[in-house]
PDB file of C-alpha atoms in Angstrom:
ATOM      1  CA  UNK C   1      33.921   5.165 -14.439  1.00  0.00           C
ATOM      2  CA  UNK C   2      35.407   2.326 -12.391  1.00  0.00           C
ATOM      3  CA  UNK C   3      33.186   0.423 -10.344  1.00  0.00           C
ATOM      4  CA  UNK C   4      34.178  -1.917  -7.342  1.00  0.00           C
ATOM      5  CA  UNK C   5      33.120  -5.415  -7.076  1.00  0.00           C
ATOM      6  CA  UNK C   6      30.938  -6.610  -4.019  1.00  0.00           C
ATOM      7  CA  UNK C   7      32.993  -9.675  -2.338  1.00  0.00           C
ATOM      8  CA  UNK C   8      31.609 -11.703   0.564  1.00  0.00           C
ATOM      9  CA  UNK C   9      33.683 -12.048   3.541  1.00  0.00           C
ATOM     10  CA  UNK C  10      33.520 -15.141   5.867  1.00  0.00           C
ATOM     11  CA  UNK C  11      31.679 -14.103   9.086  1.00  0.00           C
ATOM     12  CA  UNK C  12      34.359 -16.159  11.193  1.00  0.00           C
ATOM     13  CA  UNK C  13      37.383 -13.940   9.716  1.00  0.00           C
ATOM     14  CA  UNK C  14      35.681 -10.786  11.277  1.00  0.00           C
ATOM     15  CA  UNK C  15      34.384 -12.419  14.647  1.00  0.00           C
ATOM     16  CA  UNK C  16      36.252 -15.617  15.542  1.00  0.00           C
ATOM     17  CA  UNK C  17      34.238 -16.272  18.692  1.00  0.00           C
ATOM     18  CA  UNK C  18      30.647 -16.032  18.767  1.00  0.00           C
ATOM     19  CA  UNK C  19      30.176 -14.756  22.403  1.00  0.00           C
ATOM     20  CA  UNK C  20      33.471 -12.927  23.156  1.00  0.00           C
ATOM     21  CA  UNK C  21      33.562 -11.348  19.341  1.00  0.00           C
ATOM     22  CA  UNK C  22      30.293 -11.050  17.799  1.00  0.00           C
ATOM     23  CA  UNK C  23      28.098 -10.750  20.558  1.00  0.00           C
ATOM     24  CA  UNK C  24      30.275  -8.257  22.533  1.00  0.00           C
ATOM     25  CA  UNK C  25      30.375  -6.287  19.016  1.00  0.00           C
ATOM     26  CA  UNK C  26      26.760  -6.250  18.444  1.00  0.00           C
ATOM     27  CA  UNK C  27      25.730  -5.279  22.104  1.00  0.00           C
ATOM     28  CA  UNK C  28      27.669  -1.843  21.506  1.00  0.00           C
ATOM     29  CA  UNK C  29      24.661   0.748  21.025  1.00  0.00           C
ATOM     30  CA  UNK C  30      26.309   2.079  17.557  1.00  0.00           C
ATOM     31  CA  UNK C  31      26.413  -1.415  16.427  1.00  0.00           C
ATOM     32  CA  UNK C  32      23.207  -2.759  17.559  1.00  0.00           C
ATOM     33  CA  UNK C  33      21.419   0.464  16.109  1.00  0.00           C
ATOM     34  CA  UNK C  34      22.276  -0.918  12.722  1.00  0.00           C
ATOM     35  CA  UNK C  35      20.031  -3.763  13.492  1.00  0.00           C
ATOM     36  CA  UNK C  36      17.531  -1.382  14.829  1.00  0.00           C
ATOM     37  CA  UNK C  37      17.077   0.402  11.731  1.00  0.00           C
ATOM     38  CA  UNK C  38      16.215  -2.675   9.593  1.00  0.00           C
ATOM     39  CA  UNK C  39      13.778  -3.617  12.281  1.00  0.00           C
ATOM     40  CA  UNK C  40      12.240  -0.430  13.504  1.00  0.00           C
ATOM     41  CA  UNK C  41      13.672  -1.053  16.972  1.00  0.00           C
ATOM     42  CA  UNK C  42      14.940   1.354  19.478  1.00  0.00           C
ATOM     43  CA  UNK C  43      17.167  -0.541  21.741  1.00  0.00           C
ATOM     44  CA  UNK C  44      17.658   0.541  25.252  1.00  0.00           C
ATOM     45  CA  UNK C  45      18.857  -0.877  28.439  1.00  0.00           C
ATOM     46  CA  UNK C  46      21.256  -3.437  26.565  1.00  0.00           C
ATOM     47  CA  UNK C  47      22.565  -6.366  28.671  1.00  0.00           C
ATOM     48  CA  UNK C  48      24.531  -9.217  27.740  1.00  0.00           C
ATOM     49  CA  UNK C  49      24.674 -13.038  28.957  1.00  0.00           C
ATOM     50  CA  UNK C  50      21.372 -12.845  31.098  1.00  0.00           C
ATOM     51  CA  UNK C  51      20.430 -16.055  32.958  1.00  0.00           C
ATOM     52  CA  UNK C  52      17.349 -17.806  32.119  1.00  0.00           C
ATOM     53  CA  UNK C  53      17.262 -20.742  34.200  1.00  0.00           C
ATOM     54  CA  UNK C  54      20.725 -22.464  33.609  1.00  0.00           C
ATOM     55  CA  UNK C  55      21.220 -20.953  30.132  1.00  0.00           C
ATOM     56  CA  UNK C  56      22.275 -17.390  29.337  1.00  0.00           C
ATOM     57  CA  UNK C  57      20.700 -15.420  26.548  1.00  0.00           C
ATOM     58  CA  UNK C  58      23.412 -13.305  24.563  1.00  0.00           C
ATOM     59  CA  UNK C  59      21.569 -10.079  24.324  1.00  0.00           C
ATOM     60  CA  UNK C  60      18.330  -8.584  26.283  1.00  0.00           C
ATOM     61  CA  UNK C  61      17.063  -5.104  25.627  1.00  0.00           C
ATOM     62  CA  UNK C  62      14.178  -2.937  25.557  1.00  0.00           C
ATOM     63  CA  UNK C  63      12.436  -1.447  22.791  1.00  0.00           C
ATOM     64  CA  UNK C  64      11.912   2.227  23.161  1.00  0.00           C
ATOM     65  CA  UNK C  65       9.325   2.404  20.207  1.00  0.00           C
ATOM     66  CA  UNK C  66       7.312  -0.117  21.888  1.00  0.00           C
ATOM     67  CA  UNK C  67       6.749   0.882  25.566  1.00  0.00           C
ATOM     68  CA  UNK C  68       9.962  -0.483  26.465  1.00  0.00           C
ATOM     69  CA  UNK C  69       8.978  -4.040  25.857  1.00  0.00           C
ATOM     70  CA  UNK C  70      11.589  -6.864  26.123  1.00  0.00           C
ATOM     71  CA  UNK C  71      13.721  -7.777  23.005  1.00  0.00           C
ATOM     72  CA  UNK C  72      16.094 -10.859  23.289  1.00  0.00           C
ATOM     73  CA  UNK C  73      18.535 -11.732  20.531  1.00  0.00           C
ATOM     74  CA  UNK C  74      20.339 -14.963  20.118  1.00  0.00           C
ATOM     75  CA  UNK C  75      23.540 -15.346  17.943  1.00  0.00           C
ATOM     76  CA  UNK C  76      24.570 -18.397  16.214  1.00  0.00           C
ATOM     77  CA  UNK C  77      27.584 -17.867  13.682  1.00  0.00           C
ATOM     78  CA  UNK C  78      26.701 -21.208  11.963  1.00  0.00           C
ATOM     79  CA  UNK C  79      23.845 -22.656  10.554  1.00  0.00           C
ATOM     80  CA  UNK C  80      20.480 -22.663  12.467  1.00  0.00           C
ATOM     81  CA  UNK C  81      19.871 -25.837  14.485  1.00  0.00           C
ATOM     82  CA  UNK C  82      17.057 -27.404  16.809  1.00  0.00           C
ATOM     83  CA  UNK C  83      18.981 -26.446  19.896  1.00  0.00           C
ATOM     84  CA  UNK C  84      18.870 -22.762  19.226  1.00  0.00           C
ATOM     85  CA  UNK C  85      15.277 -22.961  18.158  1.00  0.00           C
ATOM     86  CA  UNK C  86      14.439 -24.349  21.677  1.00  0.00           C
ATOM     87  CA  UNK C  87      16.769 -21.460  23.324  1.00  0.00           C
ATOM     88  CA  UNK C  88      14.871 -18.733  21.823  1.00  0.00           C
ATOM     89  CA  UNK C  89      11.498 -20.101  22.838  1.00  0.00           C
ATOM     90  CA  UNK C  90      12.716 -20.786  26.390  1.00  0.00           C
ATOM     91  CA  UNK C  91      14.318 -17.063  26.588  1.00  0.00           C
ATOM     92  CA  UNK C  92      11.036 -15.723  25.062  1.00  0.00           C
ATOM     93  CA  UNK C  93       9.187 -17.281  27.773  1.00  0.00           C
ATOM     94  CA  UNK C  94      11.344 -16.877  30.526  1.00  0.00           C
ATOM     95  CA  UNK C  95      11.730 -13.124  29.882  1.00  0.00           C
ATOM     96  CA  UNK C  96       8.388 -12.439  28.805  1.00  0.00           C
ATOM     97  CA  UNK C  97       9.857 -11.173  25.232  1.00  0.00           C
ATOM     98  CA  UNK C  98       7.642  -9.215  22.759  1.00  0.00           C
ATOM     99  CA  UNK C  99      10.457  -9.388  19.948  1.00  0.00           C
ATOM    100  CA  UNK C 100      12.650 -12.534  19.413  1.00  0.00           C
ATOM    101  CA  UNK C 101      15.704 -12.032  17.076  1.00  0.00           C
ATOM    102  CA  UNK C 102      17.502 -15.212  15.788  1.00  0.00           C
ATOM    103  CA  UNK C 103      20.717 -14.414  13.985  1.00  0.00           C
ATOM    104  CA  UNK C 104      22.397 -17.100  11.995  1.00  0.00           C
ATOM    105  CA  UNK C 105      24.820 -17.324   9.052  1.00  0.00           C
ATOM    106  CA  UNK C 106      22.489 -19.835   7.436  1.00  0.00           C
ATOM    107  CA  UNK C 107      19.044 -20.394   7.975  1.00  0.00           C
ATOM    108  CA  UNK C 108      17.799 -23.798   7.191  1.00  0.00           C
ATOM    109  CA  UNK C 109      14.281 -24.505   5.660  1.00  0.00           C
ATOM    110  CA  UNK C 110      12.748 -26.286   8.413  1.00  0.00           C
ATOM    111  CA  UNK C 111      13.670 -23.448  10.999  1.00  0.00           C
ATOM    112  CA  UNK C 112      12.416 -20.672   8.469  1.00  0.00           C
ATOM    113  CA  UNK C 113       9.227 -22.642   8.620  1.00  0.00           C
ATOM    114  CA  UNK C 114       9.598 -22.913  12.207  1.00  0.00           C
ATOM    115  CA  UNK C 115       9.828 -19.107  12.638  1.00  0.00           C
ATOM    116  CA  UNK C 116       6.935 -18.472  10.295  1.00  0.00           C
ATOM    117  CA  UNK C 117       4.486 -20.985  12.121  1.00  0.00           C
ATOM    118  CA  UNK C 118       5.524 -19.132  15.475  1.00  0.00           C
ATOM    119  CA  UNK C 119       4.326 -15.891  13.872  1.00  0.00           C
ATOM    120  CA  UNK C 120       1.267 -17.171  12.715  1.00  0.00           C
ATOM    121  CA  UNK C 121       0.070 -18.792  15.887  1.00  0.00           C
ATOM    122  CA  UNK C 122       1.424 -16.577  18.719  1.00  0.00           C
ATOM    123  CA  UNK C 123      -0.109 -13.388  20.050  1.00  0.00           C
ATOM    124  CA  UNK C 124      -0.260 -10.419  17.989  1.00  0.00           C
ATOM    125  CA  UNK C 125       2.324  -8.564  20.116  1.00  0.00           C
ATOM    126  CA  UNK C 126       4.836 -11.429  20.033  1.00  0.00           C
ATOM    127  CA  UNK C 127       7.248 -11.128  17.070  1.00  0.00           C
ATOM    128  CA  UNK C 128       9.835 -13.668  15.833  1.00  0.00           C
ATOM    129  CA  UNK C 129      12.626 -12.392  13.482  1.00  0.00           C
ATOM    130  CA  UNK C 130      15.086 -14.848  11.660  1.00  0.00           C
ATOM    131  CA  UNK C 131      18.182 -12.855  10.202  1.00  0.00           C
ATOM    132  CA  UNK C 132      21.040 -14.020   8.411  1.00  0.00           C
ATOM    133  CA  UNK C 133      24.249 -12.475   9.139  1.00  0.00           C
ATOM    134  CA  UNK C 134      26.523 -11.575   5.892  1.00  0.00           C
ATOM    135  CA  UNK C 135      29.572  -9.527   5.417  1.00  0.00           C
ATOM    136  CA  UNK C 136      31.062  -7.811   2.320  1.00  0.00           C
ATOM    137  CA  UNK C 137      33.807  -5.589   1.224  1.00  0.00           C
ATOM    138  CA  UNK C 138      34.704  -3.759  -1.926  1.00  0.00           C
ATOM    139  CA  UNK C 139      38.217  -4.042  -3.059  1.00  0.00           C
ATOM    140  CA  UNK C 140      40.501  -3.073  -0.295  1.00  0.00           C
ATOM    141  CA  UNK C 141      37.370  -1.247   1.949  1.00  0.00           C
ATOM    142  CA  UNK C 142      36.849  -2.376   5.752  1.00  0.00           C
ATOM    143  CA  UNK C 143      34.346  -5.272   5.829  1.00  0.00           C
ATOM    144  CA  UNK C 144      30.760  -4.186   6.474  1.00  0.00           C
ATOM    145  CA  UNK C 145      28.143  -6.367   8.118  1.00  0.00           C
ATOM    146  CA  UNK C 146      24.629  -6.882   6.625  1.00  0.00           C
ATOM    147  CA  UNK C 147      21.578  -8.174   8.439  1.00  0.00           C
ATOM    148  CA  UNK C 148      19.101  -9.940   5.890  1.00  0.00           C
ATOM    149  CA  UNK C 149      15.778 -10.466   7.345  1.00  0.00           C
ATOM    150  CA  UNK C 150      14.777 -14.196   6.278  1.00  0.00           C
ATOM    151  CA  UNK C 151      11.637 -14.645   8.316  1.00  0.00           C
ATOM    152  CA  UNK C 152       9.339 -11.785  10.030  1.00  0.00           C
ATOM    153  CA  UNK C 153       5.736 -11.047  11.208  1.00  0.00           C
ATOM    154  CA  UNK C 154       3.280 -10.638   8.356  1.00  0.00           C
ATOM    155  CA  UNK C 155       2.666  -7.239   9.131  1.00  0.00           C
ATOM    156  CA  UNK C 156       6.118  -5.496   9.641  1.00  0.00           C
ATOM    157  CA  UNK C 157       6.438  -1.934   9.779  1.00  0.00           C
ATOM    158  CA  UNK C 158       9.858  -0.075   9.510  1.00  0.00           C
ATOM    159  CA  UNK C 159      10.129   3.905   9.615  1.00  0.00           C
ATOM    160  CA  UNK C 160       6.346   3.819   8.749  1.00  0.00           C
ATOM    161  CA  UNK C 161       6.749   1.914   5.666  1.00  0.00           C
ATOM    162  CA  UNK C 162       4.793  -1.359   5.155  1.00  0.00           C
ATOM    163  CA  UNK C 163       7.179  -4.529   4.683  1.00  0.00           C
ATOM    164  CA  UNK C 164       4.916  -7.513   4.104  1.00  0.00           C
ATOM    165  CA  UNK C 165       5.461 -10.683   2.422  1.00  0.00           C
ATOM    166  CA  UNK C 166       2.204 -10.090   0.790  1.00  0.00           C
ATOM    167  CA  UNK C 167       2.361  -7.319  -1.580  1.00  0.00           C
ATOM    168  CA  UNK C 168      -1.282  -6.207  -1.392  1.00  0.00           C
ATOM    169  CA  UNK C 169      -3.418  -5.647   1.728  1.00  0.00           C
ATOM    170  CA  UNK C 170      -6.687  -7.184   2.059  1.00  0.00           C
ATOM    171  CA  UNK C 171      -9.768  -4.661   3.007  1.00  0.00           C
ATOM    172  CA  UNK C 172      -9.457  -5.062   6.478  1.00  0.00           C
ATOM    173  CA  UNK C 173      -5.780  -4.734   6.728  1.00  0.00           C
ATOM    174  CA  UNK C 174      -5.913  -1.688   4.591  1.00  0.00           C
ATOM    175  CA  UNK C 175      -8.553  -0.126   6.604  1.00  0.00           C
ATOM    176  CA  UNK C 176      -6.872  -0.852   9.974  1.00  0.00           C
ATOM    177  CA  UNK C 177      -3.574   0.645   8.609  1.00  0.00           C
ATOM    178  CA  UNK C 178      -5.525   3.938   7.533  1.00  0.00           C
ATOM    179  CA  UNK C 179      -7.197   4.277  11.007  1.00  0.00           C
ATOM    180  CA  UNK C 180      -4.036   3.675  12.968  1.00  0.00           C
ATOM    181  CA  UNK C 181      -2.145   6.339  10.876  1.00  0.00           C
ATOM    182  CA  UNK C 182      -4.718   8.768  11.236  1.00  0.00           C
ATOM    183  CA  UNK C 183      -5.348   7.978  14.820  1.00  0.00           C
ATOM    184  CA  UNK C 184      -1.383   8.102  15.621  1.00  0.00           C
ATOM    185  CA  UNK C 185      -1.529  11.474  13.864  1.00  0.00           C
ATOM    186  CA  UNK C 186      -4.420  13.068  15.696  1.00  0.00           C
ATOM    187  CA  UNK C 187      -3.293  11.716  18.997  1.00  0.00           C
ATOM    188  CA  UNK C 188       0.178  13.191  18.751  1.00  0.00           C
ATOM    189  CA  UNK C 189      -1.499  16.633  18.814  1.00  0.00           C
ATOM    190  CA  UNK C 190      -3.259  16.021  21.939  1.00  0.00           C
ATOM    191  CA  UNK C 191      -1.631  13.659  23.961  1.00  0.00           C
ATOM    192  CA  UNK C 192       1.719  11.599  24.524  1.00  0.00           C
ATOM    193  CA  UNK C 193      -0.030   8.274  25.188  1.00  0.00           C
ATOM    194  CA  UNK C 194       0.872   7.065  21.664  1.00  0.00           C
ATOM    195  CA  UNK C 195       4.202   8.672  21.413  1.00  0.00           C
ATOM    196  CA  UNK C 196       6.667   6.935  18.946  1.00  0.00           C
ATOM    197  CA  UNK C 197       3.855   4.550  17.663  1.00  0.00           C
ATOM    198  CA  UNK C 198       3.750   3.482  14.041  1.00  0.00           C
ATOM    199  CA  UNK C 199       0.837   2.298  12.326  1.00  0.00           C
ATOM    200  CA  UNK C 200       0.203  -1.322  11.415  1.00  0.00           C
ATOM    201  CA  UNK C 201      -2.416  -3.923   9.983  1.00  0.00           C
ATOM    202  CA  UNK C 202      -3.385  -5.306  13.038  1.00  0.00           C
ATOM    203  CA  UNK C 203      -6.675  -4.984  15.014  1.00  0.00           C
ATOM    204  CA  UNK C 204      -5.372  -3.845  18.183  1.00  0.00           C
ATOM    205  CA  UNK C 205      -2.568  -1.627  19.905  1.00  0.00           C
ATOM    206  CA  UNK C 206      -1.504  -2.085  23.566  1.00  0.00           C
ATOM    207  CA  UNK C 207      -0.771   0.458  25.885  1.00  0.00           C
ATOM    208  CA  UNK C 208       1.247  -0.031  29.199  1.00  0.00           C
ATOM    209  CA  UNK C 209       0.042   0.605  32.825  1.00  0.00           C
ATOM    210  CA  UNK C 210       3.572  -0.123  34.208  1.00  0.00           C
ATOM    211  CA  UNK C 211       2.095  -3.444  36.107  1.00  0.00           C
ATOM    212  CA  UNK C 212       3.113  -7.004  35.165  1.00  0.00           C
ATOM    213  CA  UNK C 213       0.561  -8.759  32.886  1.00  0.00           C
ATOM    214  CA  UNK C 214      -1.789  -5.769  33.004  1.00  0.00           C
ATOM    215  CA  UNK C 215      -2.194  -3.558  29.875  1.00  0.00           C
ATOM    216  CA  UNK C 216      -4.822  -1.664  27.993  1.00  0.00           C
ATOM    217  CA  UNK C 217      -5.795  -2.652  24.394  1.00  0.00           C
ATOM    218  CA  UNK C 218      -7.503  -0.438  21.803  1.00  0.00           C
ATOM    219  CA  UNK C 219      -9.164  -3.039  19.505  1.00  0.00           C
ATOM    220  CA  UNK C 220     -10.819  -2.084  16.280  1.00  0.00           C
ATOM    221  CA  UNK C 221     -13.906  -4.371  15.810  1.00  0.00           C
ATOM    222  CA  UNK C 222     -15.301  -3.703  12.466  1.00  0.00           C
ATOM    223  CA  UNK C 223     -18.023  -6.675  12.619  1.00  0.00           C
ATOM    224  CA  UNK C 224     -19.481  -4.918  15.642  1.00  0.00           C
ATOM    225  CA  UNK C 225     -18.818  -1.574  14.314  1.00  0.00           C
ATOM    226  CA  UNK C 226     -17.246  -0.309  17.370  1.00  0.00           C
ATOM    227  CA  UNK C 227     -14.047   0.410  19.301  1.00  0.00           C
ATOM    228  CA  UNK C 228     -13.152  -1.508  22.361  1.00  0.00           C
ATOM    229  CA  UNK C 229     -10.935  -0.197  24.880  1.00  0.00           C
ATOM    230  CA  UNK C 230     -10.047  -3.116  27.072  1.00  0.00           C
ATOM    231  CA  UNK C 231      -8.284  -3.308  30.479  1.00  0.00           C
ATOM    232  CA  UNK C 232      -6.488  -6.619  30.011  1.00  0.00           C
ATOM    233  CA  UNK C 233      -5.285  -8.957  33.045  1.00  0.00           C
ATOM    234  CA  UNK C 234      -3.424 -12.049  32.269  1.00  0.00           C
ATOM    235  CA  UNK C 235      -2.749 -14.897  34.597  1.00  0.00           C
ATOM    236  CA  UNK C 236      -4.255 -13.179  37.538  1.00  0.00           C
ATOM    237  CA  UNK C 237      -7.870 -14.055  38.342  1.00  0.00           C
ATOM    238  CA  UNK C 238      -7.275 -12.690  42.022  1.00  0.00           C
ATOM    239  CA  UNK C 239      -6.561  -9.079  40.684  1.00  0.00           C
ATOM    240  CA  UNK C 240      -9.551  -9.098  38.235  1.00  0.00           C
ATOM    241  CA  UNK C 241     -11.733 -10.166  41.368  1.00  0.00           C
ATOM    242  CA  UNK C 242     -10.240  -7.468  43.379  1.00  0.00           C
ATOM    243  CA  UNK C 243     -10.653  -4.777  40.941  1.00  0.00           C
ATOM    244  CA  UNK C 244     -14.192  -5.917  40.419  1.00  0.00           C
ATOM    245  CA  UNK C 245     -15.112  -5.268  43.891  1.00  0.00           C
ATOM    246  CA  UNK C 246     -14.955  -1.538  42.809  1.00  0.00           C
ATOM    247  CA  UNK C 247     -17.258  -2.166  39.802  1.00  0.00           C
ATOM    248  CA  UNK C 248     -19.787   0.596  40.816  1.00  0.00           C
ATOM    249  CA  UNK C 249     -17.147   3.054  41.765  1.00  0.00           C
ATOM    250  CA  UNK C 250     -15.255   2.552  38.635  1.00  0.00           C
ATOM    251  CA  UNK C 251     -18.305   2.959  36.403  1.00  0.00           C
ATOM    252  CA  UNK C 252     -19.302   5.755  37.939  1.00  0.00           C
ATOM    253  CA  UNK C 253     -15.810   7.411  37.454  1.00  0.00           C
ATOM    254  CA  UNK C 254     -15.806   6.192  33.809  1.00  0.00           C
ATOM    255  CA  UNK C 255     -19.710   7.540  33.283  1.00  0.00           C
ATOM    256  CA  UNK C 256     -20.578   4.618  31.057  1.00  0.00           C
ATOM    257  CA  UNK C 257     -21.378   0.703  31.754  1.00  0.00           C
ATOM    258  CA  UNK C 258     -18.515  -1.401  31.273  1.00  0.00           C
ATOM    259  CA  UNK C 259     -18.411  -5.167  30.003  1.00  0.00           C
ATOM    260  CA  UNK C 260     -16.584  -7.312  32.770  1.00  0.00           C
ATOM    261  CA  UNK C 261     -15.344 -10.610  31.410  1.00  0.00           C
ATOM    262  CA  UNK C 262     -13.724 -13.342  33.473  1.00  0.00           C
ATOM    263  CA  UNK C 263     -14.107 -16.559  31.687  1.00  0.00           C
ATOM    264  CA  UNK C 264     -12.697 -19.493  33.934  1.00  0.00           C
ATOM    265  CA  UNK C 265     -11.135 -21.339  30.910  1.00  0.00           C
ATOM    266  CA  UNK C 266      -9.464 -18.172  29.611  1.00  0.00           C
ATOM    267  CA  UNK C 267      -5.950 -16.913  30.888  1.00  0.00           C
ATOM    268  CA  UNK C 268      -6.976 -13.397  30.384  1.00  0.00           C
ATOM    269  CA  UNK C 269      -9.690 -11.253  32.076  1.00  0.00           C
ATOM    270  CA  UNK C 270     -11.065  -8.070  30.640  1.00  0.00           C
ATOM    271  CA  UNK C 271     -12.891  -5.085  31.467  1.00  0.00           C
ATOM    272  CA  UNK C 272     -14.249  -3.421  28.281  1.00  0.00           C
ATOM    273  CA  UNK C 273     -15.786  -0.010  27.210  1.00  0.00           C
ATOM    274  CA  UNK C 274     -17.376  -0.064  23.548  1.00  0.00           C
ATOM    275  CA  UNK C 275     -17.462   3.319  21.606  1.00  0.00           C
ATOM    276  CA  UNK C 276     -19.970   2.702  18.602  1.00  0.00           C
ATOM    277  CA  UNK C 277     -19.366   4.110  15.121  1.00  0.00           C
ATOM    278  CA  UNK C 278     -16.394   2.091  13.588  1.00  0.00           C
ATOM    279  CA  UNK C 279     -17.081   1.292   9.788  1.00  0.00           C
ATOM    280  CA  UNK C 280     -14.172   0.486   7.397  1.00  0.00           C
ATOM    281  CA  UNK C 281     -16.354   1.346   4.680  1.00  0.00           C
ATOM    282  CA  UNK C 282     -17.528   4.694   5.802  1.00  0.00           C
ATOM    283  CA  UNK C 283     -15.060   7.059   7.667  1.00  0.00           C
ATOM    284  CA  UNK C 284     -16.952  10.017   7.447  1.00  0.00           C
ATOM    285  CA  UNK C 285     -17.426  10.151  11.288  1.00  0.00           C
ATOM    286  CA  UNK C 286     -13.827   9.329  12.213  1.00  0.00           C
ATOM    287  CA  UNK C 287     -12.678  12.841  13.343  1.00  0.00           C
ATOM    288  CA  UNK C 288     -15.474  12.555  16.136  1.00  0.00           C
ATOM    289  CA  UNK C 289     -14.890   8.605  16.560  1.00  0.00           C
ATOM    290  CA  UNK C 290     -10.893   9.649  17.250  1.00  0.00           C
ATOM    291  CA  UNK C 291     -11.735  12.283  19.489  1.00  0.00           C
ATOM    292  CA  UNK C 292     -14.017  10.217  21.742  1.00  0.00           C
ATOM    293  CA  UNK C 293     -11.617   7.230  21.670  1.00  0.00           C
ATOM    294  CA  UNK C 294      -8.379   9.254  22.706  1.00  0.00           C
ATOM    295  CA  UNK C 295     -10.661  10.988  25.487  1.00  0.00           C
ATOM    296  CA  UNK C 296     -11.686   7.747  26.639  1.00  0.00           C
ATOM    297  CA  UNK C 297      -8.354   5.899  26.436  1.00  0.00           C
ATOM    298  CA  UNK C 298      -6.637   8.793  28.556  1.00  0.00           C
ATOM    299  CA  UNK C 299      -9.374   8.973  31.147  1.00  0.00           C
ATOM    300  CA  UNK C 300      -9.654   5.041  31.618  1.00  0.00           C
ATOM    301  CA  UNK C 301      -5.823   4.945  32.032  1.00  0.00           C
ATOM    302  CA  UNK C 302      -5.811   7.324  34.993  1.00  0.00           C
ATOM    303  CA  UNK C 303      -8.774   5.466  36.493  1.00  0.00           C
ATOM    304  CA  UNK C 304      -7.524   2.141  36.200  1.00  0.00           C
ATOM    305  CA  UNK C 305      -4.132   2.882  37.677  1.00  0.00           C
ATOM    306  CA  UNK C 306      -6.043   5.000  40.564  1.00  0.00           C
ATOM    307  CA  UNK C 307      -7.819   1.508  41.615  1.00  0.00           C
ATOM    308  CA  UNK C 308      -4.824  -0.405  40.614  1.00  0.00           C
ATOM    309  CA  UNK C 309      -2.925   1.442  43.587  1.00  0.00           C
ATOM    310  CA  UNK C 310      -5.907   1.293  45.722  1.00  0.00           C
ATOM    311  CA  UNK C 311      -5.679  -2.599  46.025  1.00  0.00           C
ATOM    312  CA  UNK C 312      -1.902  -2.554  46.129  1.00  0.00           C
ATOM    313  CA  UNK C 313      -0.767  -3.821  42.675  1.00  0.00           C
ATOM    314  CA  UNK C 314       1.364  -0.320  41.969  1.00  0.00           C
TER     315      UNK C 314
END
């Protein structure tokens, strides 16, 4: 049996110019889907060269697997440098991105460490990826690109399979992954509210309400043995105060007392419903707990949207 030899091809032989050749090639849906398969991202609404201040982000898209949240891609057909590290942070903040992808031909150790630090010290729903672009051919075959993930979030899901730097999960991570798997499966038979979601090991899952800086979160709180369904309002104390004027009406609609949290020193205000019964060491009540949780998520979403419309934020 004859077996071909895999040969590396210089990336610049395929794409001489970063913007006009590589970025233009990658921005095509059929090519971006190659990267999407590796990262579990369904790219939609793809745009190129979008201005952020006086700079331009190479590719901006939405993730159809994550409520249409913003994904940015910065390409660098050379070794990573501080200039591009600064750019991805600028673009991420300017475009309110949830996934930030930095593609280079060689990732320097200091930038691997920087991306790891960002993943460990930013909010759970913000994810940074550092990727090395390679190209290979076998014999006289056409060259093929390969995206090698160098740095990624600790809890990375691809097509439902756990990809983690840690080969084993601790008790809480395993319990959260099991809960989300079961809850997503259950909810798919009852509602579209968690459509296309994938299980992970994080303690929360967000739901968009179609309003900037406003979302719902489902939080697994094992220490307090409850699930918290929170309306989260970020960087808008005025909106929270307007909503609080309807507190009695909202709680009457919900049929439960809510926890209203507006701490001046924090950027985020919350309205919380607690559902007791979560215990990572005993899942015997999970069927009933998941039923109650989903029922309240659907009802709360409708209620919050109704009152947001009343105060003119939708």
